CSV table of C-alpha atoms in Angstrom, one decimal:
chain,number,residue,atom,x,y,z
A,247,MET,CA,54.5,85.2,141.6
A,248,GLN,CA,58.0,84.2,140.6
A,249,GLU,CA,58.2,81.6,137.9
A,250,LYS,CA,59.8,78.3,138.8
A,251,PRO,CA,63.2,77.6,137.2
A,252,ILE,CA,63.0,74.8,134.7
A,253,VAL,CA,65.5,71.9,134.6
A,254,PHE,CA,65.5,70.1,131.3
A,255,VAL,CA,66.1,66.4,132.0
A,256,VAL,CA,67.1,64.0,129.2
A,257,VAL,CA,65.9,60.4,129.6
A,258,ASP,CA,67.0,57.6,127.2
A,259,PRO,CA,64.5,54.7,127.3
A,260,ASN,CA,67.3,52.4,126.4
A,261,ASP,CA,68.8,52.9,129.8
A,262,ASP,CA,68.0,50.7,132.8
A,263,ARG,CA,68.8,53.5,135.2
A,264,HIS,CA,68.0,57.2,134.7
A,265,VAL,CA,70.8,59.0,136.4
A,266,ALA,CA,69.9,62.4,135.1
A,267,LEU,CA,66.4,62.1,136.5
A,268,GLU,CA,67.7,60.8,139.8
A,269,ARG,CA,70.1,63.7,140.1
A,270,ALA,CA,67.4,66.2,139.1
A,271,LEU,CA,65.1,65.0,141.9
A,272,ALA,CA,67.9,64.9,144.5
A,273,THR,CA,69.1,68.4,143.7
A,274,ALA,CA,65.5,69.7,143.5
A,275,ARG,CA,65.0,68.8,147.2
A,276,GLU,CA,67.8,71.2,148.1
A,277,ARG,CA,66.3,74.2,146.3
A,278,THR,CA,63.7,76.9,147.2
A,279,PRO,CA,61.6,77.3,145.2
A,280,GLN,CA,61.8,73.8,143.7
A,281,PRO,CA,62.4,73.8,140.0
A,282,LYS,CA,60.0,72.3,137.5
A,283,LEU,CA,61.3,69.3,135.5
A,284,ALA,CA,60.9,69.2,131.8
A,285,VAL,CA,61.5,65.5,131.2
A,286,PHE,CA,62.5,64.8,127.6
A,287,VAL,CA,62.4,61.1,126.5
A,288,ALA,CA,64.4,60.4,123.4
A,289,VAL,CA,66.9,58.0,121.9
A,290,ASP,CA,70.4,59.0,120.9
A,291,GLY,CA,70.7,57.0,117.8
A,292,GLU,CA,74.5,57.6,117.6
A,293,ALA,CA,75.1,55.9,121.0
A,294,VAL,CA,72.3,53.3,121.1
A,295,ASP,CA,71.5,50.3,118.9
A,296,THR,CA,68.3,51.4,117.3
A,297,ARG,CA,67.6,48.1,115.5
A,298,ALA,CA,64.3,46.3,116.3
A,299,VAL,CA,66.3,43.5,118.0
A,300,ASN,CA,67.0,45.9,120.9
A,301,ASP,CA,64.3,45.1,123.3
A,302,HIS,CA,65.1,48.1,125.4
A,303,LEU,CA,63.6,50.4,122.8
A,304,PHE,CA,60.1,49.0,123.4
A,305,ARG,CA,58.5,50.8,126.4
A,306,ASP,CA,54.9,50.6,127.5
A,307,GLU,CA,52.6,52.7,129.7
A,308,PHE,CA,53.8,50.8,132.8
A,309,TRP,CA,57.4,51.8,132.1
A,310,PHE,CA,56.4,55.5,131.9
A,311,ARG,CA,54.4,55.2,135.1
A,312,ASP,CA,57.0,53.3,137.2
A,313,GLN,CA,60.2,54.7,135.8
A,314,ILE,CA,59.3,58.3,135.2
A,315,ARG,CA,56.0,59.5,136.7
A,316,LYS,CA,56.0,57.7,140.0
A,317,PRO,CA,59.5,58.8,141.2
A,318,ILE,CA,58.7,62.5,140.4
A,319,GLU,CA,55.3,62.4,141.9
A,320,ASP,CA,56.7,60.8,145.1
A,321,ALA,CA,59.2,63.6,145.3
A,322,GLY,CA,56.4,66.2,145.0
A,323,VAL,CA,58.1,68.0,142.1
A,324,GLU,CA,56.2,69.7,139.3
A,325,PHE,CA,56.9,68.2,135.9
A,326,GLU,CA,55.9,67.7,132.3
A,327,ILE,CA,56.9,64.9,130.0
A,328,SER,CA,57.6,65.0,126.3
A,329,VAL,CA,58.5,62.2,123.9
A,330,CYS,CA,60.6,62.8,120.8
A,331,TRP,CA,60.8,60.6,117.7
A,332,SER,CA,63.3,62.8,115.8
A,333,SER,CA,66.5,61.1,114.6
A,334,ASP,CA,68.2,64.5,115.1
A,335,TRP,CA,68.5,63.9,118.8
A,336,GLN,CA,70.9,66.7,119.6
A,337,ALA,CA,68.9,69.4,117.7
A,338,ALA,CA,65.7,68.3,119.3
A,339,ILE,CA,67.2,68.8,122.8
A,340,ILE,CA,68.6,72.2,121.9
A,341,GLN,CA,65.3,73.3,120.4
A,342,GLU,CA,63.0,72.0,123.2
A,343,SER,CA,65.2,73.2,126.0
A,344,LYS,CA,65.2,76.7,124.4
A,345,ARG,CA,61.4,76.5,123.9
A,346,CYS,CA,60.7,75.9,127.6
A,347,ASN,CA,63.4,78.4,128.6
A,348,ALA,CA,65.3,75.9,130.7
A,349,GLU,CA,68.0,77.2,133.0
A,350,MET,CA,70.1,74.1,132.5
A,351,ILE,CA,70.1,70.7,130.8
A,352,TYR,CA,70.8,67.5,132.7
A,353,LEU,CA,72.4,65.0,130.3
A,354,PRO,CA,73.2,61.4,131.3
A,355,VAL,CA,76.8,60.2,130.6
A,356,HIS,CA,77.5,56.5,130.9
A,357,ALA,CA,80.5,55.1,132.7
A,358,ARG,CA,83.6,54.8,130.6
A,359,THR,CA,84.1,51.4,128.9
A,360,SER,CA,87.9,51.8,128.5
A,361,ARG,CA,90.8,53.7,129.9
A,362,ARG,CA,90.2,56.5,127.3
A,363,PHE,CA,87.1,58.6,127.7
A,364,THR,CA,84.9,58.6,124.7
A,365,PHE,CA,82.0,60.9,124.0
A,366,ALA,CA,79.5,60.6,121.1
A,367,GLU,CA,79.6,63.4,118.6
A,368,SER,CA,75.9,64.1,119.2
A,369,LYS,CA,76.6,65.0,122.8
A,370,TRP,CA,79.3,67.4,121.8
A,371,GLN,CA,76.8,69.1,119.5
A,372,VAL,CA,74.6,69.6,122.5
A,373,LEU,CA,77.4,71.0,124.5
A,374,LYS,CA,78.5,73.4,121.7
A,375,HIS,CA,75.1,74.7,120.8
A,376,ALA,CA,72.9,74.7,123.8
A,377,LYS,CA,71.6,78.1,124.9
A,378,CYS,CA,71.9,77.2,128.6
A,379,PRO,CA,74.5,75.2,130.6
A,380,VAL,CA,74.6,71.5,130.1
A,381,VAL,CA,75.3,69.3,133.2
A,382,LEU,CA,76.9,66.0,132.4
A,383,ILE,CA,75.5,63.5,135.0
A,384,ARG,CA,77.8,60.6,135.9
A,385,PRO,CA,76.6,57.3,137.4
A,386,GLY,CA,78.0,57.0,140.9
A,387,ALA,CA,78.7,60.7,141.3
A,388,LYS,CA,77.5,62.4,144.5
A,389,ASP,CA,74.0,63.9,144.6
A,390,ARG,CA,74.9,66.8,146.8
A,391,ARG,CA,75.9,70.3,145.7
A,392,LYS,CA,78.0,71.5,148.6
A,393,VAL,CA,81.4,72.3,146.9
A,394,VAL,CA,81.5,73.9,143.4
A,395,LEU,CA,84.7,74.2,141.4
A,396,ALA,CA,84.8,76.7,138.5
A,397,THR,CA,87.6,76.2,135.9
A,398,VAL,CA,88.7,79.6,134.5
A,399,ASN,CA,91.6,80.9,132.4
A,400,TYR,CA,93.1,84.1,133.9
A,401,GLN,CA,95.6,84.3,131.0
A,402,ALA,CA,92.8,84.6,128.5
A,403,GLN,CA,93.6,87.0,125.7
A,404,SER,CA,90.6,87.0,123.3
A,405,THR,CA,87.3,88.8,124.1
A,406,GLN,CA,85.4,85.5,123.6
A,407,GLN,CA,87.6,83.8,126.2
A,408,ARG,CA,87.2,86.6,128.7
A,409,GLN,CA,83.4,86.5,128.2
A,410,LEU,CA,83.4,82.8,128.7
A,411,ASN,CA,85.4,83.3,132.0
A,412,ARG,CA,82.7,85.7,133.2
A,413,GLN,CA,79.9,83.2,132.2
A,414,ILE,CA,81.6,80.4,134.1
A,415,THR,CA,82.2,82.5,137.2
A,416,GLU,CA,78.7,83.9,137.2
A,417,ARG,CA,77.1,80.5,136.7
A,418,ALA,CA,79.2,78.8,139.3
A,419,GLY,CA,78.4,81.6,141.7
A,420,TYR,CA,74.7,81.2,141.0
A,421,ILE,CA,74.9,77.5,141.6
A,422,ALA,CA,76.8,78.0,144.9
A,423,GLU,CA,74.2,80.6,146.0
A,424,VAL,CA,71.2,78.4,145.1
A,425,TYR,CA,72.6,75.4,147.1
A,426,GLY,CA,74.4,77.3,149.8
A,427,ALA,CA,77.6,75.7,148.5
A,428,GLU,CA,81.3,76.6,148.9
A,429,LEU,CA,82.7,78.1,145.7
A,430,HIS,CA,86.3,77.5,144.5
A,431,LEU,CA,88.1,78.7,141.3
A,432,VAL,CA,90.9,76.9,139.6
A,433,ASN,CA,93.3,78.1,136.9
A,434,ALA,CA,96.0,75.9,135.3
A,435,PHE,CA,98.9,77.3,133.4
A,436,LEU,CA,102.0,75.9,131.7
A,437,ASP,CA,104.2,79.0,131.4
A,438,SER,CA,105.6,80.0,134.9
A,439,MET,CA,105.9,83.6,133.7
A,440,LEU,CA,102.1,83.8,133.7
A,441,TYR,CA,101.6,83.0,137.4
A,442,PRO,CA,99.6,85.8,138.9
A,443,ASP,CA,101.2,87.6,141.8
A,444,ARG,CA,99.6,88.3,145.2
A,445,GLY,CA,98.2,91.6,144.1
A,446,GLN,CA,96.5,90.0,141.1
A,447,LEU,CA,95.0,87.3,143.3
A,448,ALA,CA,93.7,89.9,145.7
A,449,LYS,CA,92.0,91.7,142.8
A,450,LEU,CA,90.5,88.4,141.6
A,451,ALA,CA,89.2,87.7,145.1
A,452,GLU,CA,87.7,91.2,145.2
A,453,LYS,CA,86.2,90.9,141.7
A,454,THR,CA,84.7,87.5,142.2
A,455,GLY,CA,83.9,87.5,145.9
A,456,VAL,CA,85.9,84.3,146.3
A,457,PRO,CA,88.5,84.3,149.1
A,458,THR,CA,92.1,83.9,148.0
A,459,ASP,CA,92.4,80.6,149.8
A,460,ARG,CA,89.7,79.2,147.5
A,461,ILE,CA,91.4,80.4,144.3
A,462,HIS,CA,93.7,77.6,143.2
A,463,VAL,CA,96.4,78.6,140.6
A,464,LYS,CA,98.7,75.8,139.7
A,465,GLN,CA,101.2,74.9,136.9
A,466,GLY,CA,100.3,71.9,134.8
A,467,TYR,CA,98.0,70.6,132.2
A,468,THR,CA,94.4,71.7,132.7
A,469,ASN,CA,92.8,68.3,133.0
A,470,GLU,CA,95.4,67.1,135.5
A,471,VAL,CA,95.2,70.3,137.6
A,472,VAL,CA,91.4,70.3,137.7
A,473,ALA,CA,91.2,66.7,138.6
A,474,GLU,CA,93.7,67.1,141.4
A,475,ILE,CA,92.0,70.2,142.9
A,476,ALA,CA,88.6,68.6,142.6
A,477,LYS,CA,89.7,65.6,144.6
A,478,GLU,CA,91.6,67.8,147.1
A,479,ILE,CA,88.5,69.9,147.9
A,480,ASP,CA,86.1,67.1,147.5
A,481,ALA,CA,84.1,69.0,144.8
A,482,ASP,CA,80.6,67.8,143.9
A,483,VAL,CA,80.4,69.5,140.5
A,484,VAL,CA,82.9,71.2,138.2
A,485,VAL,CA,81.8,74.2,136.1
A,486,MET,CA,83.8,74.7,132.9
A,487,GLY,CA,83.5,76.3,129.5
A,488,THR,CA,84.1,75.4,125.9
A,489,LEU,CA,84.5,77.7,122.9
A,490,ASN,CA,82.8,77.2,119.5
A,491,GLN,CA,85.5,76.6,117.0
A,492,TYR,CA,85.2,75.8,113.3
A,493,GLY,CA,87.8,74.4,110.9
A,494,GLU,CA,88.3,75.4,107.3
A,495,THR,CA,85.5,73.1,106.2
A,496,GLY,CA,83.1,74.7,108.6
A,497,SER,CA,82.7,71.5,110.6
A,498,LEU,CA,82.6,71.8,114.4
A,499,LEU,CA,85.8,70.9,116.2
A,500,ARG,CA,85.9,69.2,119.5
A,501,GLY,CA,87.6,71.1,122.3
A,502,ASN,CA,90.6,68.9,123.1
A,503,THR,CA,91.1,70.5,126.5
A,504,ALA,CA,87.4,70.2,127.3
A,505,GLU,CA,87.4,66.6,126.4
A,506,ARG,CA,90.4,65.8,128.5
A,507,VAL,CA,89.0,67.7,131.5
A,508,ILE,CA,85.6,65.8,131.3
A,509,GLY,CA,87.4,62.5,130.8
A,510,SER,CA,89.6,63.1,133.9
A,511,LEU,CA,86.7,63.6,136.3
A,512,GLU,CA,84.2,61.1,137.8
A,513,ILE,CA,81.9,63.8,139.1
A,514,ASP,CA,79.2,65.9,137.5
A,515,VAL,CA,80.4,68.5,135.1
A,516,MET,CA,78.5,71.7,134.0
A,517,VAL,CA,79.6,73.0,130.6
A,518,CYS,CA,79.0,76.6,129.5
A,519,ASN,CA,79.7,77.6,125.9
A,520,ALA,CA,80.0,80.9,124.1
A,521,PHE,CA,76.3,80.9,123.3
A,522,THR,CA,75.2,80.2,126.9
A,523,THR,CA,73.1,82.9,128.5
A,524,THR,CA,74.1,84.0,132.0
A,525,GLY,CA,70.6,84.9,133.0
A,526,HIS,CA,69.1,83.1,136.0
């Protein structure tokens, strides 16, 4: 018997609404077989006030019953719940999602509080080091998975970048297949000399199985182009990648392009990294 895929769902007890769990239940209804949910309850101390004066950090058995167990049981989805007390929130997510062999992590992202998108460093650590794709779940984004947009870089020069392109394309193709969705590819470029000709687009279409009319190549900054195409095709989720880069001090650097792309979108975003496995 085929094992059920496992979706690792992060729930922060500090939140009044659990958008990652809501999305996991909504998307599970569209899948055959339905995935099993590994619900991980933990507090991100970097993004949440962990002082005792924060009443939201005190949750009783009724909270677990009404907020977590009941919605999942009503949906008829198999699940397990684990509670984590570790202050190393990001490492715990990475470790536990790997232990249960999760195919993806659903991570809630709160609405922006200013014009500039901000993202806690702990969440970047999850994106950079997770062994499976991480789906950033946005409040107010659509539940459906009918149009998938993959962000790729056809001008990639390094082996790592090309490998990441393959991972993004394969993962986006898998998601499109699972949900019976329409798959699109988008590539932004700044140098007009790098625009692929018709023959190159035909090769890309043949290689990826994506029709040329769903391959969008446009000049401009990546975040602006991706946001524009996502809106144009009414995408439900964007699949993108980020490279693991270290400075001279060995500290992890944020991907500026990745941050701008995520910040320019109001829909769910799936992030693959150089460590992400492409197995399904």
